[in-house]
mmCIF file of C-alpha atoms in Angstrom:
data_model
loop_
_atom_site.group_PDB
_atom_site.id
_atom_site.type_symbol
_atom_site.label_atom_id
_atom_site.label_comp_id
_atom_site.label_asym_id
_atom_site.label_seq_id
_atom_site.Cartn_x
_atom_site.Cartn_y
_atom_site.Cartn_z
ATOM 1 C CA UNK A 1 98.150 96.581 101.949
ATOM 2 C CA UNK A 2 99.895 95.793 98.556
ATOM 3 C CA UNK A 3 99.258 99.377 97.656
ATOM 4 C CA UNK A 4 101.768 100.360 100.904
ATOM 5 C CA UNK A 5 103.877 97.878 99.929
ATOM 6 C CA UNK A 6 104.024 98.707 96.299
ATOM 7 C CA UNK A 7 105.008 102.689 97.889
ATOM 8 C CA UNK A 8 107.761 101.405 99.841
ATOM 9 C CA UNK A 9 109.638 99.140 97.230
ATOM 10 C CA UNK A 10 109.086 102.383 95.170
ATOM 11 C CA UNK A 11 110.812 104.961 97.633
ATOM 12 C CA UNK A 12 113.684 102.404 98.546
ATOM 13 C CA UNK A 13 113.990 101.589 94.626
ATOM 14 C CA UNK A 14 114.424 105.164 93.747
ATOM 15 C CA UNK A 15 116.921 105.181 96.914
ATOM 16 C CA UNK A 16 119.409 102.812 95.532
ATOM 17 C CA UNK A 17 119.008 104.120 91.640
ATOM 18 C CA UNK A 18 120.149 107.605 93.905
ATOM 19 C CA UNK A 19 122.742 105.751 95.530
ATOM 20 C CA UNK A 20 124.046 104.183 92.144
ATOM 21 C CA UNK A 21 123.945 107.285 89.964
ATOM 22 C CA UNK A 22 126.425 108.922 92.922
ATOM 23 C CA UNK A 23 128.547 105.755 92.545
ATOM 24 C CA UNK A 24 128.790 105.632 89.116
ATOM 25 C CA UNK A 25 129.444 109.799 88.665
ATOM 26 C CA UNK A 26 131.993 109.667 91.304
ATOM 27 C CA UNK A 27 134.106 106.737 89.827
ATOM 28 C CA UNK A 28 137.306 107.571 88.246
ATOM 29 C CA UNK A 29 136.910 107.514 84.532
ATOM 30 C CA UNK A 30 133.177 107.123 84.878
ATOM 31 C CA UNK A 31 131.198 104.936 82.149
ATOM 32 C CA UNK A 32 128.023 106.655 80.568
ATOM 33 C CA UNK A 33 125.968 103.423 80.525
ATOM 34 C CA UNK A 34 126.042 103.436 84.221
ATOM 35 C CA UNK A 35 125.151 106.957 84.537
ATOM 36 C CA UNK A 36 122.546 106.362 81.923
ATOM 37 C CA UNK A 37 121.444 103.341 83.907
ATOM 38 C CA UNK A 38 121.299 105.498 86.833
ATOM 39 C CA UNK A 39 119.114 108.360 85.590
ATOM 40 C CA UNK A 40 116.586 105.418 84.175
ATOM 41 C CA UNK A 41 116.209 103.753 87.480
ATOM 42 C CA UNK A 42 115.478 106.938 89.260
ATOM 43 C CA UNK A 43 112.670 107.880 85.763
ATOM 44 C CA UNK A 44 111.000 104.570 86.731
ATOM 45 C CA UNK A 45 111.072 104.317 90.289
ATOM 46 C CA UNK A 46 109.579 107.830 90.022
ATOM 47 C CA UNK A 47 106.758 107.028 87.728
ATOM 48 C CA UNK A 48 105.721 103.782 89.358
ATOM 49 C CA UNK A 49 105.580 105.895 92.575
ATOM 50 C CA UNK A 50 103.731 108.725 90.632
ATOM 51 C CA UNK A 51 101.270 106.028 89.284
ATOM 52 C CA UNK A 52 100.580 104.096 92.956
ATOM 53 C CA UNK A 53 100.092 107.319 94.735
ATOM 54 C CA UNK A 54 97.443 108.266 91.512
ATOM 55 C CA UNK A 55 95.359 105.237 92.183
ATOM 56 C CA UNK A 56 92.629 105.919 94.134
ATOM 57 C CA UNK A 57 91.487 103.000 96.379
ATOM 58 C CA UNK A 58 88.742 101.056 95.540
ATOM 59 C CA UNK A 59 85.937 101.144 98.190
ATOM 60 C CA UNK A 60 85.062 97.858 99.919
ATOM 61 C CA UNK A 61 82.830 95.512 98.571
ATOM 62 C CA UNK A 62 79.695 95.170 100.350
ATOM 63 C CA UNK A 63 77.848 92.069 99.560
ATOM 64 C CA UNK A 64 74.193 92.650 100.402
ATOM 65 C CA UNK A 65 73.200 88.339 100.257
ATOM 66 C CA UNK A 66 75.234 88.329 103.805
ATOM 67 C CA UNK A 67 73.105 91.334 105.281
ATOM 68 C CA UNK A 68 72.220 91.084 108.880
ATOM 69 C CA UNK A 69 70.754 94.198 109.456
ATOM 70 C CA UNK A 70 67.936 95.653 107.493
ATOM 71 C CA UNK A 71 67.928 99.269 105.357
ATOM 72 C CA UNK A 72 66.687 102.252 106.929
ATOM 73 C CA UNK A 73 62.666 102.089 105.767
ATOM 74 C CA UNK A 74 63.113 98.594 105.022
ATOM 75 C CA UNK A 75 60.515 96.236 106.562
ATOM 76 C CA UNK A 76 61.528 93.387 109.173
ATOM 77 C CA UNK A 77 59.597 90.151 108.083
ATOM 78 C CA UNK A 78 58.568 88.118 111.646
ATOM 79 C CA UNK A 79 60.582 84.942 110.487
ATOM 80 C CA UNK A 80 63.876 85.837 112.789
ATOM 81 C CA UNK A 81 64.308 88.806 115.026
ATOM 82 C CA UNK A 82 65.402 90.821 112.757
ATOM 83 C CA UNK A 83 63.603 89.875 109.480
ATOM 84 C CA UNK A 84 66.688 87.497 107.784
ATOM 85 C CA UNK A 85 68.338 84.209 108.012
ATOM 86 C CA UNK A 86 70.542 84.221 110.787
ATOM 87 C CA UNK A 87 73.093 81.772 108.443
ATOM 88 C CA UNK A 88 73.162 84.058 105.261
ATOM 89 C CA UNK A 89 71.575 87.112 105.381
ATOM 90 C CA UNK A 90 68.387 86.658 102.983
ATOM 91 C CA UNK A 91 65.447 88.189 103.928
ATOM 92 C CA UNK A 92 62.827 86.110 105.175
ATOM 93 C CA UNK A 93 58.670 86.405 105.233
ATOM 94 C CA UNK A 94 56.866 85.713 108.162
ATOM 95 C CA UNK A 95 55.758 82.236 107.223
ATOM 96 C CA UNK A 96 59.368 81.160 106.273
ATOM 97 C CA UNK A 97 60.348 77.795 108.264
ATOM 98 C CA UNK A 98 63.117 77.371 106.352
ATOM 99 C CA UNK A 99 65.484 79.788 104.428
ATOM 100 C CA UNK A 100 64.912 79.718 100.531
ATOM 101 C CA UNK A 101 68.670 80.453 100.107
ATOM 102 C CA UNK A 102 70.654 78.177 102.061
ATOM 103 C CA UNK A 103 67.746 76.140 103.047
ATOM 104 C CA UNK A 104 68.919 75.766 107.029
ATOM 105 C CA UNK A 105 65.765 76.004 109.223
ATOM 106 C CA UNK A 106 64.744 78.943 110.843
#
């Protein structure tokens, strides 16, 4: 979500730096600096743009200790109906009354 956010600011940023260059041109007696100004807004806006829409997103984080379904070919231990601790995740042998993780009984 910060990554659309980050876009946004960046296409609205290079918007006004647009809208300030035209200002500044089209003022009687114009001043360089705020042309200059003008023409660097717009060069950053554009590469912070250039650089959000380069990063690729990171996949999500799967976090295999809170597993409730087994792997394909992975046995199911007898404990629970599916083979892990309904409270965590772990995996859990048949002879498990409580779970060696978070220690809650089976």
């Amino acid at each position: 979500m910060a990554s659309r956010m980050g876009i946004v600011f960046s296409v609205l940023f290079i918007l006004f730096a647009i809208f300030w260059t035209v200002i500044a041109v089209s003022m009687p007696g114009p001043s360089p600096i705020f042309v200059l100004f003008g023409i660097l807004f717009i060069m950053l806006a554009v590469y912070r743009l250039f650089i959000l829409l380069r990063k690729a997103p990171e996949p999500p984080r799967v976090d295999t200790a809170f597993r409730t379904v087994p792997d394909e070919g992975e046995p199911v231990h007898r404990a629970s109906p599916n083979g892990y601790c309904p409270y965590c995740g772990t995996p859990l042998d048949s002879d498990y009354e409580y779970c060696p993780l978070c220690g809650k009984r089976i």
